[in-house]
PDB file of C-alpha atoms in Angstrom:
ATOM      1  CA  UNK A   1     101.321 134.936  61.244  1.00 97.00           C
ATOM      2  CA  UNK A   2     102.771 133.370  64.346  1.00 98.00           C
ATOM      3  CA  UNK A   3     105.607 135.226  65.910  1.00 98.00           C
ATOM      4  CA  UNK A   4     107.685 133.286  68.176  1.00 98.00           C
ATOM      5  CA  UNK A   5     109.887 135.075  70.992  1.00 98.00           C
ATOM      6  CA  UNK A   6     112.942 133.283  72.910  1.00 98.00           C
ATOM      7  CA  UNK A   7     114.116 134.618  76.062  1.00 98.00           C
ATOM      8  CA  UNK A   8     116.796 135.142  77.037  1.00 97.00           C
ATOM      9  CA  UNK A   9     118.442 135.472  73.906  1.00 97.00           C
ATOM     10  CA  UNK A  10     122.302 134.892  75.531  1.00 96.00           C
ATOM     11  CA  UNK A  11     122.693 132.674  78.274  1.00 94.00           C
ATOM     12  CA  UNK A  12     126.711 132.812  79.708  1.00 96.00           C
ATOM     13  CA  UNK A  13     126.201 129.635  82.100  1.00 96.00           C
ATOM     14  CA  UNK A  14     128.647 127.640  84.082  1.00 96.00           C
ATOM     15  CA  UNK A  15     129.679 124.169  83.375  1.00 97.00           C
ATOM     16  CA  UNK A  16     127.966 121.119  85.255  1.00 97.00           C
ATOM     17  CA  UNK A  17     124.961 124.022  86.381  1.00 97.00           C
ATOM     18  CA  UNK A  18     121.234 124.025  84.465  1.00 97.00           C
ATOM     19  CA  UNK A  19     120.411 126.233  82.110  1.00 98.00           C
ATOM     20  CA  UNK A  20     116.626 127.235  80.779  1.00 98.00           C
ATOM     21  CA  UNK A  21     115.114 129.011  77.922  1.00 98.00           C
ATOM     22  CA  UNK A  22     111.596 129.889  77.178  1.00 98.00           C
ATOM     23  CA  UNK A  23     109.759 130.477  74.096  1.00 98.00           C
ATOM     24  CA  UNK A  24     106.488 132.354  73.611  1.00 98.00           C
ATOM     25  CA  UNK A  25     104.019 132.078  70.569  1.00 98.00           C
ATOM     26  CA  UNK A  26     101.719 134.859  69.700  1.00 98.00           C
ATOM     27  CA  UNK A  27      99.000 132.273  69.022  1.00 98.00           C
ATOM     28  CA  UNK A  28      97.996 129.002  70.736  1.00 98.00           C
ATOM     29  CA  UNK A  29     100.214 126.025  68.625  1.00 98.00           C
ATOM     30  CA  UNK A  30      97.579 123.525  69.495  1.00 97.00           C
ATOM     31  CA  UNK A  31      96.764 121.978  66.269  1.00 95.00           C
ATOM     32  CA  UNK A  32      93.491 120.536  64.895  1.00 95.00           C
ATOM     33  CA  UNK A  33      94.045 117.354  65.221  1.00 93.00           C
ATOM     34  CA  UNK A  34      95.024 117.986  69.215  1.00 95.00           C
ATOM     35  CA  UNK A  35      98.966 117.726  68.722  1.00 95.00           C
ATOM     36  CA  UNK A  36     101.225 120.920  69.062  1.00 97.00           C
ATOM     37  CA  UNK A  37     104.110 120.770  66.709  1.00 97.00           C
ATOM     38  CA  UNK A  38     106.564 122.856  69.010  1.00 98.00           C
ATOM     39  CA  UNK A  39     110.260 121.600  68.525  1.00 98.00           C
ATOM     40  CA  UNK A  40     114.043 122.952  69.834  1.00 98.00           C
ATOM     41  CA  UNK A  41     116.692 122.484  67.725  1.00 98.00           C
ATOM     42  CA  UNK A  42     120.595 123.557  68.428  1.00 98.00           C
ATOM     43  CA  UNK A  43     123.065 124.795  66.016  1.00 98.00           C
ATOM     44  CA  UNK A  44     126.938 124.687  66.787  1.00 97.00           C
ATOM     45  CA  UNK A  45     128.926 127.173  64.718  1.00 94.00           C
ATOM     46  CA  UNK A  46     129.503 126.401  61.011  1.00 94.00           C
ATOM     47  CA  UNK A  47     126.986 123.161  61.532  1.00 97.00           C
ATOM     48  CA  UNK A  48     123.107 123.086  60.205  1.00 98.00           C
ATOM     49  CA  UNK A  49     120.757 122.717  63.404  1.00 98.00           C
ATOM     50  CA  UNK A  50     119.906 119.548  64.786  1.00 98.00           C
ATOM     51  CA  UNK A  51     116.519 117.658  66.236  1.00 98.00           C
ATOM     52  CA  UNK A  52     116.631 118.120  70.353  1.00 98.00           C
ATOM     53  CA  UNK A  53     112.801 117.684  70.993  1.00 98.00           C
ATOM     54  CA  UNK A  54     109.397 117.350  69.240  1.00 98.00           C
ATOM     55  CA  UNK A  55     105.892 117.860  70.231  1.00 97.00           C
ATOM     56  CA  UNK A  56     106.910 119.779  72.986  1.00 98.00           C
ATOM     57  CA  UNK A  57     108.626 117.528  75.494  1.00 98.00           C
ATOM     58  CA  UNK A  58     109.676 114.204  73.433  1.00 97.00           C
ATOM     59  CA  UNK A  59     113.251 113.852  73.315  1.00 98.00           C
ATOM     60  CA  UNK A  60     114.615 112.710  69.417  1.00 97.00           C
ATOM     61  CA  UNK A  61     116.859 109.696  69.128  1.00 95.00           C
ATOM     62  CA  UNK A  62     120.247 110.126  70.519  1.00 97.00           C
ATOM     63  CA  UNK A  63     119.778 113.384  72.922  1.00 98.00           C
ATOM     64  CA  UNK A  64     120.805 113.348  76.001  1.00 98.00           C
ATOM     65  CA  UNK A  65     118.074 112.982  78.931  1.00 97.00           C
ATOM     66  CA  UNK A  66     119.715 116.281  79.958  1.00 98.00           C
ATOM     67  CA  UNK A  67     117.605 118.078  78.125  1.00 98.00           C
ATOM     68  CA  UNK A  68     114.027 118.269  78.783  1.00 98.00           C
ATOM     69  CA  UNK A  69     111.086 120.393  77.197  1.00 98.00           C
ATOM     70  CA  UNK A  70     108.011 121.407  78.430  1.00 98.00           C
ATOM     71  CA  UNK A  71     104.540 123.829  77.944  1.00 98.00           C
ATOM     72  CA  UNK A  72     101.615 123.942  76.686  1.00 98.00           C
ATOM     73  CA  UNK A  73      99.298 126.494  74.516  1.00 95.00           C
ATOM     74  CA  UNK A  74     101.848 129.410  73.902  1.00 98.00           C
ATOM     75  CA  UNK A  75     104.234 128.989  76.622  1.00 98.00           C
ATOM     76  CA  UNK A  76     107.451 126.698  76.551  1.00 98.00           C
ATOM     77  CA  UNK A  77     110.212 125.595  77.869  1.00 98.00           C
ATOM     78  CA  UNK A  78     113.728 123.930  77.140  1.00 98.00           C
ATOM     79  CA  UNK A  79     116.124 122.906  80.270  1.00 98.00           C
ATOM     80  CA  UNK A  80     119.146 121.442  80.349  1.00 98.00           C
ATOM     81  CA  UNK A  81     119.924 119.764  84.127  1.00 98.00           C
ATOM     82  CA  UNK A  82     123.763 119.970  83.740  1.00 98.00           C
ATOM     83  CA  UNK A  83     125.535 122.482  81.207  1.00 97.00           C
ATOM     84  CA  UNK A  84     128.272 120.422  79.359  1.00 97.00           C
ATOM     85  CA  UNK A  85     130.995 121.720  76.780  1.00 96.00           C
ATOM     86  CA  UNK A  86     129.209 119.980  74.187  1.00 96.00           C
ATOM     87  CA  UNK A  87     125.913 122.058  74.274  1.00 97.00           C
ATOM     88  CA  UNK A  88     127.371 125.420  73.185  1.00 97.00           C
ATOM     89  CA  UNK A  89     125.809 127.255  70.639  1.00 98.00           C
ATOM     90  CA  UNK A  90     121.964 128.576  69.464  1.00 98.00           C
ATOM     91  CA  UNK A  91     119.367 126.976  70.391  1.00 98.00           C
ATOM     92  CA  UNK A  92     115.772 127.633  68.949  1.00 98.00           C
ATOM     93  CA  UNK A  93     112.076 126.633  69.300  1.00 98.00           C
ATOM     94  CA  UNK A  94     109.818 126.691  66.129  1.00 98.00           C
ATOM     95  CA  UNK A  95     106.442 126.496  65.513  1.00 98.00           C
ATOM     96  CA  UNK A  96     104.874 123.842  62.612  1.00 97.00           C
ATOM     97  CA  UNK A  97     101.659 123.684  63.965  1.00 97.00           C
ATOM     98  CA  UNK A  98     100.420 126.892  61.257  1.00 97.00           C
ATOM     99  CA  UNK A  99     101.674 127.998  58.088  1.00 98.00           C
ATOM    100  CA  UNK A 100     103.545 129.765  57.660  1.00 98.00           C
ATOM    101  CA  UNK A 101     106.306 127.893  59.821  1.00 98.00           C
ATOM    102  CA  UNK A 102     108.157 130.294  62.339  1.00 98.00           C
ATOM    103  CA  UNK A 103     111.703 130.056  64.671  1.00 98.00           C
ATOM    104  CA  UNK A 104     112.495 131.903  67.655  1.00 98.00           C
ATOM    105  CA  UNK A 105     115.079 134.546  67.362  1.00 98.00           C
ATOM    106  CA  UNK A 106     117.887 132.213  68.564  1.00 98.00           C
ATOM    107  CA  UNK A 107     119.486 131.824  72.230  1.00 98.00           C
ATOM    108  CA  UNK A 108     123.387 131.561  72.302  1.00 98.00           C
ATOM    109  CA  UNK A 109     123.922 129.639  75.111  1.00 98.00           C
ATOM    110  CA  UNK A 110     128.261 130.151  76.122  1.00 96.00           C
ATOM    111  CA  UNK A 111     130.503 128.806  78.804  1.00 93.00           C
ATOM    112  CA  UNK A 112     131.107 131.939  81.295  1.00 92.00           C
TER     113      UNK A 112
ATOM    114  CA  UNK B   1     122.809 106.485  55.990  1.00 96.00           C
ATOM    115  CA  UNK B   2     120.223 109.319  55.612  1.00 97.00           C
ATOM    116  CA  UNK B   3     121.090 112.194  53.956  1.00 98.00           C
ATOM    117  CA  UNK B   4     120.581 115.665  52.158  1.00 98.00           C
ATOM    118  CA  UNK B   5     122.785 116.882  49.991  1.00 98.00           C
ATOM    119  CA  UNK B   6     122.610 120.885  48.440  1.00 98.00           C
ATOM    120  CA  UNK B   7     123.437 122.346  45.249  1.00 98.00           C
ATOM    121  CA  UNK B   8     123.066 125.170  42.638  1.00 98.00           C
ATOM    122  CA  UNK B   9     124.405 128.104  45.302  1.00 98.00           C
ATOM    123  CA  UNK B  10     126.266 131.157  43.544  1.00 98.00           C
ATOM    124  CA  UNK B  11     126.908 134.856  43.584  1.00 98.00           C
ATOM    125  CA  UNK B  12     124.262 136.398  41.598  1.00 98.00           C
ATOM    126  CA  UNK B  13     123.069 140.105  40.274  1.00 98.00           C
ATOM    127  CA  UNK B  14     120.083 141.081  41.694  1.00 98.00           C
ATOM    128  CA  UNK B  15     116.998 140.529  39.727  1.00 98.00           C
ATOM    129  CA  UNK B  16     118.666 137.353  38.648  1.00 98.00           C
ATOM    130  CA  UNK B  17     117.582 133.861  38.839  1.00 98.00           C
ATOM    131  CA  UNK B  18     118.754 130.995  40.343  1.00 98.00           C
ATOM    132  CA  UNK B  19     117.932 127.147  40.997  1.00 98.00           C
ATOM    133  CA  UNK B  20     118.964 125.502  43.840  1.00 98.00           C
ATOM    134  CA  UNK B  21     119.106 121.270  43.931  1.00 98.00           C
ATOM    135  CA  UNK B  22     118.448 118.956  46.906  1.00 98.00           C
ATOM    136  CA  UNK B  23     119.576 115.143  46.918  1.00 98.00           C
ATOM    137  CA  UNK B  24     118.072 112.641  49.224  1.00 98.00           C
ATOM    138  CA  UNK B  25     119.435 109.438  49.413  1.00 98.00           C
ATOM    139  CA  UNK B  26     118.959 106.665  52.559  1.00 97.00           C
ATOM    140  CA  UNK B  27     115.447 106.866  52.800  1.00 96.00           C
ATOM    141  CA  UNK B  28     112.308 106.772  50.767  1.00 96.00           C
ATOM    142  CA  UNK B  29     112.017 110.514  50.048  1.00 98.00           C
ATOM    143  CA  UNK B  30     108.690 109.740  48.526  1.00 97.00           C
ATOM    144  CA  UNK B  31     107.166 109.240  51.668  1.00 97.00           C
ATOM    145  CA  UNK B  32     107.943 112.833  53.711  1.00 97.00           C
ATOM    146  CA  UNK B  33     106.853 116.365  52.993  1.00 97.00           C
ATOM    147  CA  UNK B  34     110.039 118.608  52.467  1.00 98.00           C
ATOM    148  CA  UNK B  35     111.232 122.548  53.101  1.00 98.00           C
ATOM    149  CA  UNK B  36     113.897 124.915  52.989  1.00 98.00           C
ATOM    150  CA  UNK B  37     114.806 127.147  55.649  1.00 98.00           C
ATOM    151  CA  UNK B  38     117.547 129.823  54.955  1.00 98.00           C
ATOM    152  CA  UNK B  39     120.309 131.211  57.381  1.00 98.00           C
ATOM    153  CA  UNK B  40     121.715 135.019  56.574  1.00 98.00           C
ATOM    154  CA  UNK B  41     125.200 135.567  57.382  1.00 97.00           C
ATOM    155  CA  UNK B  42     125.327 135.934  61.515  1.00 97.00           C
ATOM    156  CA  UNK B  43     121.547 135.804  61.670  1.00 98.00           C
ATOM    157  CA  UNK B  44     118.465 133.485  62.879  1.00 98.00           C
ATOM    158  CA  UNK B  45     116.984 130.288  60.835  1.00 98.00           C
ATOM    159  CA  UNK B  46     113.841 131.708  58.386  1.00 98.00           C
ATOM    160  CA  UNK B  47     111.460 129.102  57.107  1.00 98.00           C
ATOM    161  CA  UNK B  48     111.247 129.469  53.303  1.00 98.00           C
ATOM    162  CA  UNK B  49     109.212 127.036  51.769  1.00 98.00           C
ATOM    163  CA  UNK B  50     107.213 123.644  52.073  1.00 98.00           C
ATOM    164  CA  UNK B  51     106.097 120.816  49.790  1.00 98.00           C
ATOM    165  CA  UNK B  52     104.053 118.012  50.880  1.00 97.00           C
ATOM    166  CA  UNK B  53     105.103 113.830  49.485  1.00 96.00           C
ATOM    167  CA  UNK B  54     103.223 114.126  46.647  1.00 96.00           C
ATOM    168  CA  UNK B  55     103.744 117.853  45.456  1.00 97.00           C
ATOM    169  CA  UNK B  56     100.157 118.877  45.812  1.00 97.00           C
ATOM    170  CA  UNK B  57     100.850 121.024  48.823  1.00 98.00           C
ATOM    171  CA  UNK B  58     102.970 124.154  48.808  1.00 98.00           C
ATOM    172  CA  UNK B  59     103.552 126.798  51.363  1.00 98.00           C
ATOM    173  CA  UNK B  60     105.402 129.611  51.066  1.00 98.00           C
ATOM    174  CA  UNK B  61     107.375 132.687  53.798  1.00 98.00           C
ATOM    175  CA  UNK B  62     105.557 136.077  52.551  1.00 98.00           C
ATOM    176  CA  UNK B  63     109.356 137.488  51.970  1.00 98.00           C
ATOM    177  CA  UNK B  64     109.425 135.429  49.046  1.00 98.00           C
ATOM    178  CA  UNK B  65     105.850 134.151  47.657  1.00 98.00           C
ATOM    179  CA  UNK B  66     105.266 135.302  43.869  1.00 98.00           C
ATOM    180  CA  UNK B  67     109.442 135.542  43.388  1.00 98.00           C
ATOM    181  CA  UNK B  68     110.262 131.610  44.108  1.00 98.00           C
ATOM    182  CA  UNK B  69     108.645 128.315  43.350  1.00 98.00           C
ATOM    183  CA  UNK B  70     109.428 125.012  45.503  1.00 98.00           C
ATOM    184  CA  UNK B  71     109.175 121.613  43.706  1.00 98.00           C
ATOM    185  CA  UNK B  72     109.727 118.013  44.252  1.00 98.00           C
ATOM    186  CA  UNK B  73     110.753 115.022  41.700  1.00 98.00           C
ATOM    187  CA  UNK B  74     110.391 112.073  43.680  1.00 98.00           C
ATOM    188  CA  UNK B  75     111.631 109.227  40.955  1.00 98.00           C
ATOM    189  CA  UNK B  76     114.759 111.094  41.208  1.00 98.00           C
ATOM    190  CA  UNK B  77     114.440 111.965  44.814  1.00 98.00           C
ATOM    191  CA  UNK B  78     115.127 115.584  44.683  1.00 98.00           C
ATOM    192  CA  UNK B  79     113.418 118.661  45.974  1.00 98.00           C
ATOM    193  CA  UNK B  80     114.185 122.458  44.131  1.00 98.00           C
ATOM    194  CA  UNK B  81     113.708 125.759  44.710  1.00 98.00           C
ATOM    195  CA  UNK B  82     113.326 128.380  41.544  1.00 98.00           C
ATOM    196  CA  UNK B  83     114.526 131.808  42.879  1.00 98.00           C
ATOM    197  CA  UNK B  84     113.588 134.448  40.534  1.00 98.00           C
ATOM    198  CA  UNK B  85     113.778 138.516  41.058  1.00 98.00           C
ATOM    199  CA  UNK B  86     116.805 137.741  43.586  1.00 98.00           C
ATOM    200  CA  UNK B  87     117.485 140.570  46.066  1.00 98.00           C
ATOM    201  CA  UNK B  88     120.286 141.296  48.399  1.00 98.00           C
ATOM    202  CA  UNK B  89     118.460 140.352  51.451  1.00 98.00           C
ATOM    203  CA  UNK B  90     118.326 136.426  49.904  1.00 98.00           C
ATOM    204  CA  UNK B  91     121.448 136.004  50.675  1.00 98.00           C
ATOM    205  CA  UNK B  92     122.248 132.730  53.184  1.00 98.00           C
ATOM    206  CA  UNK B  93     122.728 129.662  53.259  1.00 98.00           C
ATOM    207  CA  UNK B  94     119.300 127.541  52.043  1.00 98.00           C
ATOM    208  CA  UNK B  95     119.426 124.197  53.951  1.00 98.00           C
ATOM    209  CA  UNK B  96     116.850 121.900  52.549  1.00 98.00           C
ATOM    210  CA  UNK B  97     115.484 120.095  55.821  1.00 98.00           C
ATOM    211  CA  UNK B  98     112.961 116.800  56.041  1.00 98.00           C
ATOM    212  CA  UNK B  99     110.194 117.431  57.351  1.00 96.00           C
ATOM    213  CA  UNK B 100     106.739 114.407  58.913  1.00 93.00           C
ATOM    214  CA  UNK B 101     106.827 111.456  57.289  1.00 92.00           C
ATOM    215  CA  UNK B 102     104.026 109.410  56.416  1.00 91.00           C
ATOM    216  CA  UNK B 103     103.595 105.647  55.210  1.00 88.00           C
ATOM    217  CA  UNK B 104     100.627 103.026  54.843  1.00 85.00           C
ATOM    218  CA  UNK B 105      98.848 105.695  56.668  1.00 84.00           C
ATOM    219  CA  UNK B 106     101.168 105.983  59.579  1.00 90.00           C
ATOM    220  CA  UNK B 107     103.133 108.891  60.374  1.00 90.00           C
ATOM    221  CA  UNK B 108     106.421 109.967  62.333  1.00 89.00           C
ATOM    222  CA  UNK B 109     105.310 112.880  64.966  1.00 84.00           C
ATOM    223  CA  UNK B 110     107.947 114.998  63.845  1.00 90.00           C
ATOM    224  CA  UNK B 111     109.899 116.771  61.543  1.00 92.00           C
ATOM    225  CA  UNK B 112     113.267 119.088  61.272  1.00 97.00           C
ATOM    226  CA  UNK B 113     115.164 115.953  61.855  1.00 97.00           C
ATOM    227  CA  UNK B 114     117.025 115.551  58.598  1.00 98.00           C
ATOM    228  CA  UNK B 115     119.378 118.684  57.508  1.00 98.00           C
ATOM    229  CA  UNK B 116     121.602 119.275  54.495  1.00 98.00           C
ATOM    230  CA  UNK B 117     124.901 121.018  54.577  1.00 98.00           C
ATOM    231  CA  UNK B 118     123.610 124.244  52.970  1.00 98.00           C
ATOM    232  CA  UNK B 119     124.288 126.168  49.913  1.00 98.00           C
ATOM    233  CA  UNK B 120     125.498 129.856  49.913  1.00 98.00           C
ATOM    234  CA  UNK B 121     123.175 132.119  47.552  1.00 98.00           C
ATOM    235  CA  UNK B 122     124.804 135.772  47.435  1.00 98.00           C
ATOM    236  CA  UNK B 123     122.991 138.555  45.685  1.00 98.00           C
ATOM    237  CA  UNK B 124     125.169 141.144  44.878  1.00 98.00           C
ATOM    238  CA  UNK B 125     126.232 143.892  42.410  1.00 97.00           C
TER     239      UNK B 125
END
């Protein structure tokens, strides 16, 4: 099984600076048919995640072009250019490229 | 609009049995392959389950193949999830999440863009 591994897992950043976090799979997420199925969701408290990016680096309807994602093979990366109030909470990469499906451990990103 | 909707959460005995609901309404649920992914209390997102359009497909997490069963009525667009031989570490909240989406042999490149509210399963003497 794929084990997926965020880092860092808190992130205290300031407001209006960039923030990163990285995700590592145990095995290569490039999928058969050439496509690798690596997404980032975020969760605010007491709401269910949401769709940031797919596919690695493809932004889903309605995120900000703040937030960018990039990698390849088993190494990956979500950046936000400027920190804003709004994007408190956990974010986390996941992996749908083998069954069975696996998220990162969660990074709680919080205002310093 | 689109949605997921949740049901059939409740405190339950371990060893018990429970049957959670899911409601999709706004878009042609026949057409996109479906989990669940649970939440314990204070703790990560674990994928659960999956079910592809047409049923024929199901994955399951290790932590909980042989003990529960995902399904999928699509003329009532609804997915379930039979949880038998409950223990305490199933308890979270089970979001029931969309997942690729394929029509007329076209598909959407990605999935985890749909999520329900939740339901709250609690296994507990």
């Amino acid at each position: 099984d794929i084990v997926m591994t965020q880092t860092p897992l808190s992130s205290p950043v300031t407001l209006g600076q960039p923030a990163s976090i990285s995700c590592r799979s145990s095995q290569s997420l490039v999928h058969n048919d050439g496509n690798t199925y690596l997404s980032w969701l975020h969760q605010r408290p007491g709401q269910p995640p949401r769709l940031l990016i797919y596919k690695i680096s493809n932004r889903f309807s309605g995120v900000p072009d703040r937030f960018s994602g990039s990698g390849a093979g088993t190494d990956f990366t979500l950046k936000i250019t400027t920190v804003e109030a709004e994007d408190v909470g956990v974010y986390y990469c996941v992996q749908a490229t083998h069954f069975p499906y696996s998220f990162g451990q969660g990074t709680k990103l919080e205002i310093k | 609009q689109v949605q997921l909707m949740e049901s059939g959460g409740d405190l339950v005995k371990p060893g018990g049995s429970l049957r959670l609901s899911c409601a999709g309404s706004g878009f042609i649920f026949s057409d996109y392959y479906m989990n669940w992914v649970r939440q314990a209390p204070g703790k990560g997102l674990e994928w659960v389950a999956y079910i592809s359009s047409g049923g024929t497909t199901i994955h399951y997490a290790h932590s909980v193949e042989g003990r529960f069963t995902i399904s999928r009525d699509n003329g009532q667009n609804s997915l379930y999830l039979e949880m038998n031989s409950l223990r305490p570490e199933d308890t979270a909240v089970y979001y029931c999440v969309r997942d690729e989406g394929c029509a007329g042999g076209t598909c959407t490149d990605w999935g985890f863009d749909v999520w329900g509210q939740g339901t709250m399963v609690t296994v507990s003497s």
